[in-house]
């Protein structure tokens, strides 16, 4: 596996981890943005700190820190007071209301991380935490001591989030916002998502996601397709422009990530990737047929050549020609935006048609969608 491919997959797993940690848009039950949460948590760690130090520790521009401090101060979550070292300067500290808000965030975030860590054997949890620490060190993020009220792993997740600049509005300094990056990646990863499903996936408010989708549709990054039989509902399709925007953001993210990966030898890089695969749940498989990912380019080319244009939710949209591998074997393909994302081989038997093999691109199709596609295809031919 090339470094470019490995880095892209690591970046995608880190994105999924952020999404599963419910840290994409608003945290703490929708009370805070991710950047606000980090700022308040930093004050809980340090008790008192000035804006310049916060800018360094959060890896955020000074003007962003000023805006965050102003908003949080107006909401009564932090207070300003003269610095003990320099009476002309001001330090920041939490109010009782701010401390209570941090506890609310802790109660929401800690169980999620503990649940994710349970996917790993105990010895692997320490290895993943150490890898995150090395990665954050490589990105130049200041060290942080975990509070007694949180898993030590969470402190390293915070450091890595800051190192990858995911507290900023824009993802990796590109024109794509962090929320847009997540939306583009999820629509690319999973076919036929609607706004409600996206909001649930990203743990974001539906109105926030809908507003972002409208802006992305205006930029022609997303296309809204009506559900068959119900024009009041629609699902989202990634356009060519959307793919290009996602690729630009991912390239910038990979360039940044590679700065941290320089401390890793090839074996450590592969180890990190495997741990991330395990914790993000990418090893999950469905129950229908033999679910395997297409990896060999020749296999993918052959599957595409045998596929017919067929959308999972509207099989009537294109005629299904009688295509055969050989004898009684048939192949059916699922295309999304002209991309062959799944191929199904059906075999005739005395008891009727049965699924012989199902291959799909896990990057674009979930096991559940692949299984649903297989059931619909089986019903169609039967």
Short mmCIF file of C-alpha atoms in Angstrom, two decimals:
data_model
loop_
_atom_site.label_atom_id
_atom_site.label_comp_id
_atom_site.label_asym_id
_atom_site.label_seq_id
_atom_site.Cartn_x
_atom_site.Cartn_y
_atom_site.Cartn_z
CA UNK A 1 0.00 0.00 0.00
CA UNK A 2 1.43 3.39 -1.00
CA UNK A 3 1.86 6.14 1.60
CA UNK A 4 -0.77 8.24 -0.23
CA UNK A 5 -3.36 5.43 -0.04
CA UNK A 6 -2.49 4.64 3.57
CA UNK A 7 -2.68 8.30 4.63
CA UNK A 8 -6.06 8.77 2.92
CA UNK A 9 -7.50 5.74 4.69
CA UNK A 10 -6.09 6.86 8.05
CA UNK A 11 -7.61 10.31 7.49
CA UNK A 12 -10.99 8.78 6.66
CA UNK A 13 -10.93 6.63 9.81
CA UNK A 14 -10.01 9.68 11.90
CA UNK A 15 -12.98 11.49 10.33
CA UNK A 16 -15.27 8.58 11.19
CA UNK A 17 -13.91 8.57 14.74
CA UNK A 18 -14.74 12.27 15.04
CA UNK A 19 -18.22 11.59 13.70
CA UNK A 20 -18.80 8.64 16.06
CA UNK A 21 -17.52 10.78 18.91
CA UNK A 22 -20.40 13.17 18.05
CA UNK A 23 -17.91 15.99 17.54
CA UNK A 24 -18.74 17.23 14.05
CA UNK A 25 -21.00 20.21 14.59
CA UNK A 26 -22.37 20.81 18.09
CA UNK A 27 -21.45 18.93 21.26
CA UNK A 28 -22.86 18.72 24.76
CA UNK A 29 -26.41 18.20 23.58
CA UNK A 30 -26.17 20.99 21.01
CA UNK A 31 -25.02 23.61 23.51
CA UNK A 32 -21.52 24.24 22.15
CA UNK A 33 -19.55 24.18 18.95
CA UNK A 34 -16.55 21.86 18.96
CA UNK A 35 -14.16 24.82 19.27
CA UNK A 36 -16.13 26.24 22.22
CA UNK A 37 -16.06 22.84 23.90
CA UNK A 38 -12.27 22.61 23.53
CA UNK A 39 -11.79 26.11 24.91
CA UNK A 40 -13.91 25.43 28.00
CA UNK A 41 -12.22 22.05 28.54
CA UNK A 42 -8.82 23.75 28.35
CA UNK A 43 -9.90 26.17 31.07
CA UNK A 44 -11.06 23.20 33.16
CA UNK A 45 -7.56 21.71 32.81
CA UNK A 46 -5.56 24.90 33.45
CA UNK A 47 -7.93 26.81 35.78
CA UNK A 48 -6.74 30.18 34.43
CA UNK A 49 -5.08 31.13 31.15
CA UNK A 50 -4.78 34.12 28.80
CA UNK A 51 -5.96 34.34 25.19
CA UNK A 52 -2.45 34.12 23.73
CA UNK A 53 -1.83 30.80 25.49
CA UNK A 54 -5.25 29.53 24.39
CA UNK A 55 -4.42 30.38 20.78
CA UNK A 56 -1.25 28.30 21.01
CA UNK A 57 -2.82 25.36 22.82
CA UNK A 58 -5.91 25.16 20.60
CA UNK A 59 -3.96 25.83 17.39
CA UNK A 60 -6.44 28.57 16.46
CA UNK A 61 -5.88 32.12 15.15
CA UNK A 62 -6.03 34.92 17.73
CA UNK A 63 -9.09 36.49 16.09
CA UNK A 64 -10.95 33.17 16.35
CA UNK A 65 -10.07 32.91 20.05
CA UNK A 66 -11.29 36.49 20.60
CA UNK A 67 -14.61 35.67 18.96
CA UNK A 68 -15.03 32.47 20.99
CA UNK A 69 -14.17 34.22 24.24
CA UNK A 70 -16.64 37.02 23.51
CA UNK A 71 -19.47 34.54 22.77
CA UNK A 72 -18.79 32.37 25.82
CA UNK A 73 -18.39 35.38 28.09
CA UNK A 74 -21.74 36.83 26.96
CA UNK A 75 -23.36 33.47 27.75
CA UNK A 76 -21.91 33.53 31.26
CA UNK A 77 -19.64 30.49 30.78
CA UNK A 78 -16.31 32.21 31.43
CA UNK A 79 -15.07 35.37 33.06
CA UNK A 80 -12.16 37.74 32.51
CA UNK A 81 -10.00 38.99 35.37
CA UNK A 82 -6.63 40.75 35.71
CA UNK A 83 -3.61 38.47 35.32
CA UNK A 84 -1.58 37.77 38.45
CA UNK A 85 1.64 38.11 36.43
CA UNK A 86 0.70 41.20 34.42
CA UNK A 87 -2.10 43.42 35.75
CA UNK A 88 -2.45 45.02 32.31
CA UNK A 89 -3.38 41.64 30.80
CA UNK A 90 -6.49 39.55 31.36
CA UNK A 91 -6.76 35.89 32.26
CA UNK A 92 -9.78 33.68 31.63
CA UNK A 93 -11.42 31.16 33.92
CA UNK A 94 -14.65 29.18 34.06
CA UNK A 95 -17.71 30.42 35.85
CA UNK A 96 -19.78 27.93 37.86
CA UNK A 97 -22.10 27.74 34.86
CA UNK A 98 -19.13 27.07 32.57
CA UNK A 99 -17.86 24.30 34.85
CA UNK A 100 -21.34 22.73 34.83
CA UNK A 101 -21.36 22.89 31.02
CA UNK A 102 -18.00 21.06 30.88
CA UNK A 103 -19.48 18.33 33.10
CA UNK A 104 -22.41 18.01 30.68
CA UNK A 105 -19.97 17.60 27.77
CA UNK A 106 -18.03 15.01 29.79
CA UNK A 107 -21.17 12.99 30.51
CA UNK A 108 -21.94 12.93 26.78
CA UNK A 109 -18.42 12.29 25.43
CA UNK A 110 -16.84 9.88 27.92
CA UNK A 111 -19.31 6.96 27.48
CA UNK A 112 -19.01 7.22 23.68
CA UNK A 113 -15.22 6.96 23.75
CA UNK A 114 -15.30 4.13 26.28
CA UNK A 115 -17.74 2.22 24.06
CA UNK A 116 -15.49 2.72 21.03
CA UNK A 117 -12.42 1.58 22.99
CA UNK A 118 -14.19 -1.63 24.00
CA UNK A 119 -13.87 -2.70 20.36
CA UNK A 120 -10.15 -3.16 21.04
CA UNK A 121 -8.37 -5.67 23.29
CA UNK A 122 -6.97 -3.99 26.41
CA UNK A 123 -3.37 -4.06 25.16
CA UNK A 124 -4.39 -2.42 21.86
CA UNK A 125 -6.06 0.50 23.64
CA UNK A 126 -2.73 1.64 25.03
CA UNK A 127 -1.10 1.17 21.62
CA UNK A 128 -3.74 3.37 19.94
CA UNK A 129 -3.39 6.06 22.61
CA UNK A 130 0.40 6.03 22.18
CA UNK A 131 0.02 6.28 18.38
CA UNK A 132 -2.32 9.27 18.74
CA UNK A 133 0.19 10.87 21.11
CA UNK A 134 3.02 10.36 18.58
CA UNK A 135 0.87 11.73 15.78
CA UNK A 136 -0.08 14.83 17.79
CA UNK A 137 3.58 15.32 18.76
CA UNK A 138 4.52 15.17 15.08
CA UNK A 139 1.92 17.83 14.34
CA UNK A 140 3.45 20.08 16.98
CA UNK A 141 0.50 20.06 19.39
CA UNK A 142 1.27 20.87 23.01
CA UNK A 143 0.98 17.96 25.42
CA UNK A 144 -2.06 17.73 27.65
CA UNK A 145 -2.73 15.94 30.90
CA UNK A 146 -6.02 14.07 31.02
CA UNK A 147 -8.43 15.10 33.76
CA UNK A 148 -9.51 12.52 36.31
CA UNK A 149 -13.07 12.87 35.00
CA UNK A 150 -12.20 11.52 31.52
CA UNK A 151 -10.45 8.57 29.82
CA UNK A 152 -6.79 9.42 29.15
CA UNK A 153 -7.40 8.56 25.47
CA UNK A 154 -9.77 11.53 25.17
CA UNK A 155 -6.94 13.99 25.85
CA UNK A 156 -5.02 12.57 22.87
CA UNK A 157 -8.14 12.75 20.68
CA UNK A 158 -8.39 16.45 21.57
CA UNK A 159 -4.72 17.01 20.71
CA UNK A 160 -5.11 15.26 17.35
CA UNK A 161 -8.27 17.24 16.54
CA UNK A 162 -6.33 20.44 17.14
CA UNK A 163 -3.30 19.23 15.19
CA UNK A 164 -5.46 18.48 12.15
CA UNK A 165 -7.05 21.95 12.49
CA UNK A 166 -10.55 20.52 12.79
CA UNK A 167 -11.56 23.20 15.29
CA UNK A 168 -11.47 25.77 12.51
CA UNK A 169 -14.44 26.55 10.30
CA UNK A 170 -12.55 25.51 7.17
CA UNK A 171 -11.21 21.98 6.80
CA UNK A 172 -7.40 21.98 6.56
CA UNK A 173 -7.34 25.58 5.34
CA UNK A 174 -9.39 24.83 2.20
CA UNK A 175 -12.61 26.47 0.98
CA UNK A 176 -14.55 23.43 2.28
CA UNK A 177 -15.96 23.80 5.79
CA UNK A 178 -15.51 20.95 8.27
CA UNK A 179 -19.25 20.20 8.17
CA UNK A 180 -19.22 20.22 4.34
CA UNK A 181 -16.22 17.86 4.38
CA UNK A 182 -18.15 15.41 6.55
CA UNK A 183 -21.27 15.69 4.39
CA UNK A 184 -19.34 15.16 1.15
CA UNK A 185 -17.50 12.19 2.64
CA UNK A 186 -20.68 10.55 3.97
CA UNK A 187 -22.60 11.02 0.70
CA UNK A 188 -19.60 9.59 -1.15
CA UNK A 189 -19.34 6.69 1.30
CA UNK A 190 -23.02 5.74 1.54
CA UNK A 191 -25.48 5.83 -1.33
CA UNK A 192 -28.96 7.36 -1.16
CA UNK A 193 -28.65 9.33 2.08
CA UNK A 194 -31.27 11.94 2.88
CA UNK A 195 -30.90 14.98 5.15
CA UNK A 196 -32.47 13.30 8.18
CA UNK A 197 -30.13 10.32 7.89
CA UNK A 198 -27.14 12.66 7.47
CA UNK A 199 -28.10 14.64 10.56
CA UNK A 200 -28.40 11.45 12.58
CA UNK A 201 -25.05 10.16 11.30
CA UNK A 202 -23.27 13.42 12.10
CA UNK A 203 -25.14 14.03 15.37
CA UNK A 204 -25.97 17.48 14.01
CA UNK A 205 -29.22 19.43 14.03
CA UNK A 206 -31.33 18.67 10.93
CA UNK A 207 -31.79 22.38 10.19
CA UNK A 208 -27.99 22.88 10.31
CA UNK A 209 -27.43 20.01 7.87
CA UNK A 210 -30.28 21.17 5.60
CA UNK A 211 -28.81 24.68 5.44
CA UNK A 212 -25.39 23.25 4.55
CA UNK A 213 -26.92 20.95 1.91
CA UNK A 214 -28.72 23.89 0.28
CA UNK A 215 -25.47 25.85 0.06
CA UNK A 216 -23.63 22.83 -1.34
CA UNK A 217 -26.41 22.26 -3.88
CA UNK A 218 -26.10 25.91 -4.95
CA UNK A 219 -22.37 25.30 -5.49
CA UNK A 220 -23.31 22.19 -7.49
CA UNK A 221 -21.45 19.89 -5.14
CA UNK A 222 -24.59 17.89 -4.42
CA UNK A 223 -27.57 16.88 -6.55
CA UNK A 224 -30.95 16.21 -4.98
CA UNK A 225 -32.75 13.22 -6.51
CA UNK A 226 -36.45 12.56 -5.85
CA UNK A 227 -37.39 9.28 -4.25
CA UNK A 228 -39.45 7.20 -6.67
CA UNK A 229 -43.16 7.52 -5.98
CA UNK A 230 -42.72 10.36 -3.47
CA UNK A 231 -41.47 13.69 -4.78
CA UNK A 232 -41.70 15.20 -1.30
CA UNK A 233 -38.59 13.24 -0.34
CA UNK A 234 -35.15 13.28 -1.89
CA UNK A 235 -31.74 11.72 -1.45
CA UNK A 236 -28.33 13.20 -2.17
CA UNK A 237 -25.87 12.37 -4.93
CA UNK A 238 -22.30 13.62 -5.13
CA UNK A 239 -21.60 15.52 -8.36
CA UNK A 240 -18.30 15.80 -10.21
CA UNK A 241 -17.73 19.20 -8.59
CA UNK A 242 -18.50 17.68 -5.20
CA UNK A 243 -15.98 14.91 -5.79
CA UNK A 244 -13.38 17.53 -6.72
CA UNK A 245 -14.12 19.57 -3.57
CA UNK A 246 -13.86 16.45 -1.40
CA UNK A 247 -10.60 15.48 -3.09
CA UNK A 248 -9.13 18.95 -2.47
CA UNK A 249 -10.01 18.78 1.21
CA UNK A 250 -8.67 15.24 1.54
CA UNK A 251 -5.42 16.15 -0.22
CA UNK A 252 -4.89 19.06 2.18
CA UNK A 253 -5.72 16.79 5.11
CA UNK A 254 -3.31 14.11 3.90
CA UNK A 255 -0.52 16.67 3.49
CA UNK A 256 -1.07 17.76 7.09
CA UNK A 257 -1.40 14.20 8.37
CA UNK A 258 1.87 13.18 6.70
CA UNK A 259 3.71 15.71 8.88
CA UNK A 260 2.67 13.66 11.90
CA UNK A 261 3.28 10.29 10.22
CA UNK A 262 6.95 11.10 9.64
CA UNK A 263 7.64 9.78 13.14
CA UNK A 264 6.17 6.38 12.19
CA UNK A 265 8.01 3.64 10.33
CA UNK A 266 6.01 1.61 7.80
CA UNK A 267 5.18 -1.07 10.36
CA UNK A 268 3.88 1.50 12.86
CA UNK A 269 1.80 3.14 10.10
CA UNK A 270 0.17 -0.18 9.22
CA UNK A 271 -0.42 -0.88 12.90
CA UNK A 272 -2.15 2.48 13.37
CA UNK A 273 -4.33 1.84 10.32
CA UNK A 274 -5.41 -1.58 11.62
CA UNK A 275 -6.25 -0.19 15.06
CA UNK A 276 -8.32 2.57 13.46
CA UNK A 277 -10.13 0.04 11.28
CA UNK A 278 -11.04 -1.93 14.38
CA UNK A 279 -12.22 1.01 16.45
CA UNK A 280 -14.21 2.64 13.63
CA UNK A 281 -16.06 -0.61 12.94
CA UNK A 282 -14.90 -0.95 9.34
CA UNK A 283 -14.53 -4.67 9.85
CA UNK A 284 -18.30 -5.13 10.15
CA UNK A 285 -19.92 -7.38 7.58
CA UNK A 286 -23.48 -8.13 6.62
CA UNK A 287 -25.30 -11.45 6.59
CA UNK A 288 -26.22 -11.78 2.91
CA UNK A 289 -23.91 -13.74 0.66
CA UNK A 290 -20.15 -13.39 0.88
CA UNK A 291 -19.48 -9.69 1.38
CA UNK A 292 -16.02 -8.78 0.12
CA UNK A 293 -14.48 -5.55 -1.06
CA UNK A 294 -13.34 -5.17 -4.67
CA UNK A 295 -9.60 -4.53 -4.49
CA UNK A 296 -8.09 -5.89 -7.69
CA UNK A 297 -8.45 -3.31 -10.52
CA UNK A 298 -8.96 -6.13 -13.03
CA UNK A 299 -11.81 -7.54 -10.95
CA UNK A 300 -13.37 -4.08 -10.75
CA UNK A 301 -13.02 -3.59 -14.49
CA UNK A 302 -14.63 -6.96 -15.19
CA UNK A 303 -17.50 -6.25 -12.79
CA UNK A 304 -18.10 -2.85 -14.38
CA UNK A 305 -18.16 -4.37 -17.87
CA UNK A 306 -20.77 -6.91 -16.77
CA UNK A 307 -22.88 -4.42 -14.80
CA UNK A 308 -26.07 -2.76 -16.01
CA UNK A 309 -27.35 0.63 -14.91
CA UNK A 310 -29.54 -0.12 -11.94
CA UNK A 311 -30.45 2.00 -8.92
CA UNK A 312 -31.35 0.12 -5.75
CA UNK A 313 -34.58 2.05 -5.11
CA UNK A 314 -35.85 2.20 -8.70
CA UNK A 315 -35.11 -0.96 -10.62
CA UNK A 316 -37.68 0.06 -13.26
CA UNK A 317 -35.52 3.02 -14.38
CA UNK A 318 -33.41 0.95 -16.76
CA UNK A 319 -34.11 -2.23 -18.73
CA UNK A 320 -32.32 -5.30 -17.36
CA UNK A 321 -30.79 -7.24 -20.24
CA UNK A 322 -30.18 -10.96 -19.88
CA UNK A 323 -26.50 -10.86 -19.03
CA UNK A 324 -24.73 -14.07 -18.22
CA UNK A 325 -21.33 -15.04 -16.94
CA UNK A 326 -21.74 -18.59 -18.14
CA UNK A 327 -24.57 -21.06 -18.01
CA UNK A 328 -27.10 -20.03 -15.37
CA UNK A 329 -25.00 -17.32 -13.67
CA UNK A 330 -26.21 -13.74 -13.92
CA UNK A 331 -24.54 -10.48 -12.90
CA UNK A 332 -26.28 -7.31 -11.80
CA UNK A 333 -24.51 -4.05 -10.97
CA UNK A 334 -25.43 -1.05 -8.84
CA UNK A 335 -24.27 2.29 -10.23
CA UNK A 336 -24.32 5.58 -8.36
CA UNK A 337 -23.41 8.67 -10.40
CA UNK A 338 -21.97 6.44 -13.14
CA UNK A 339 -19.74 4.72 -10.58
CA UNK A 340 -20.03 0.95 -10.29
CA UNK A 341 -20.25 0.45 -6.54
CA UNK A 342 -21.59 -3.11 -6.25
CA UNK A 343 -21.88 -6.23 -8.38
CA UNK A 344 -24.00 -9.28 -7.66
CA UNK A 345 -23.66 -12.78 -9.10
CA UNK A 346 -26.78 -14.94 -9.01
CA UNK A 347 -26.82 -18.70 -9.58
CA UNK A 348 -29.83 -20.79 -10.61
CA UNK A 349 -30.47 -23.90 -8.56
CA UNK A 350 -33.23 -26.46 -8.14
CA UNK A 351 -34.76 -24.35 -5.39
CA UNK A 352 -34.54 -21.13 -7.43
CA UNK A 353 -32.07 -18.28 -7.66
CA UNK A 354 -29.50 -17.87 -4.91
CA UNK A 355 -26.78 -15.32 -4.24
CA UNK A 356 -23.45 -16.74 -5.31
CA UNK A 357 -21.28 -13.71 -4.59
CA UNK A 358 -21.68 -10.03 -3.77
CA UNK A 359 -18.80 -7.60 -4.14
CA UNK A 360 -19.01 -3.92 -3.30
CA UNK A 361 -16.91 -0.86 -2.62
CA UNK A 362 -17.09 -0.35 1.14
CA UNK A 363 -16.01 3.26 0.63
CA UNK A 364 -19.29 4.03 -1.14
CA UNK A 365 -21.75 1.38 0.01
CA UNK A 366 -22.49 0.16 3.52
CA UNK A 367 -22.98 -3.57 4.19
CA UNK A 368 -26.65 -2.85 4.96
CA UNK A 369 -27.20 -1.11 1.60
CA UNK A 370 -25.33 -3.88 -0.23
CA UNK A 371 -27.50 -6.51 1.46
CA UNK A 372 -30.65 -4.52 0.60
CA UNK A 373 -29.50 -4.28 -3.02
CA UNK A 374 -28.94 -8.05 -3.09
CA UNK A 375 -32.43 -8.80 -1.72
CA UNK A 376 -34.08 -6.43 -4.23
CA UNK A 377 -32.13 -7.92 -7.13
CA UNK A 378 -33.02 -11.45 -6.04
CA UNK A 379 -36.71 -10.49 -5.83
CA UNK A 380 -36.52 -8.75 -9.23
CA UNK A 381 -35.15 -11.78 -11.05
CA UNK A 382 -37.39 -14.22 -9.19
#
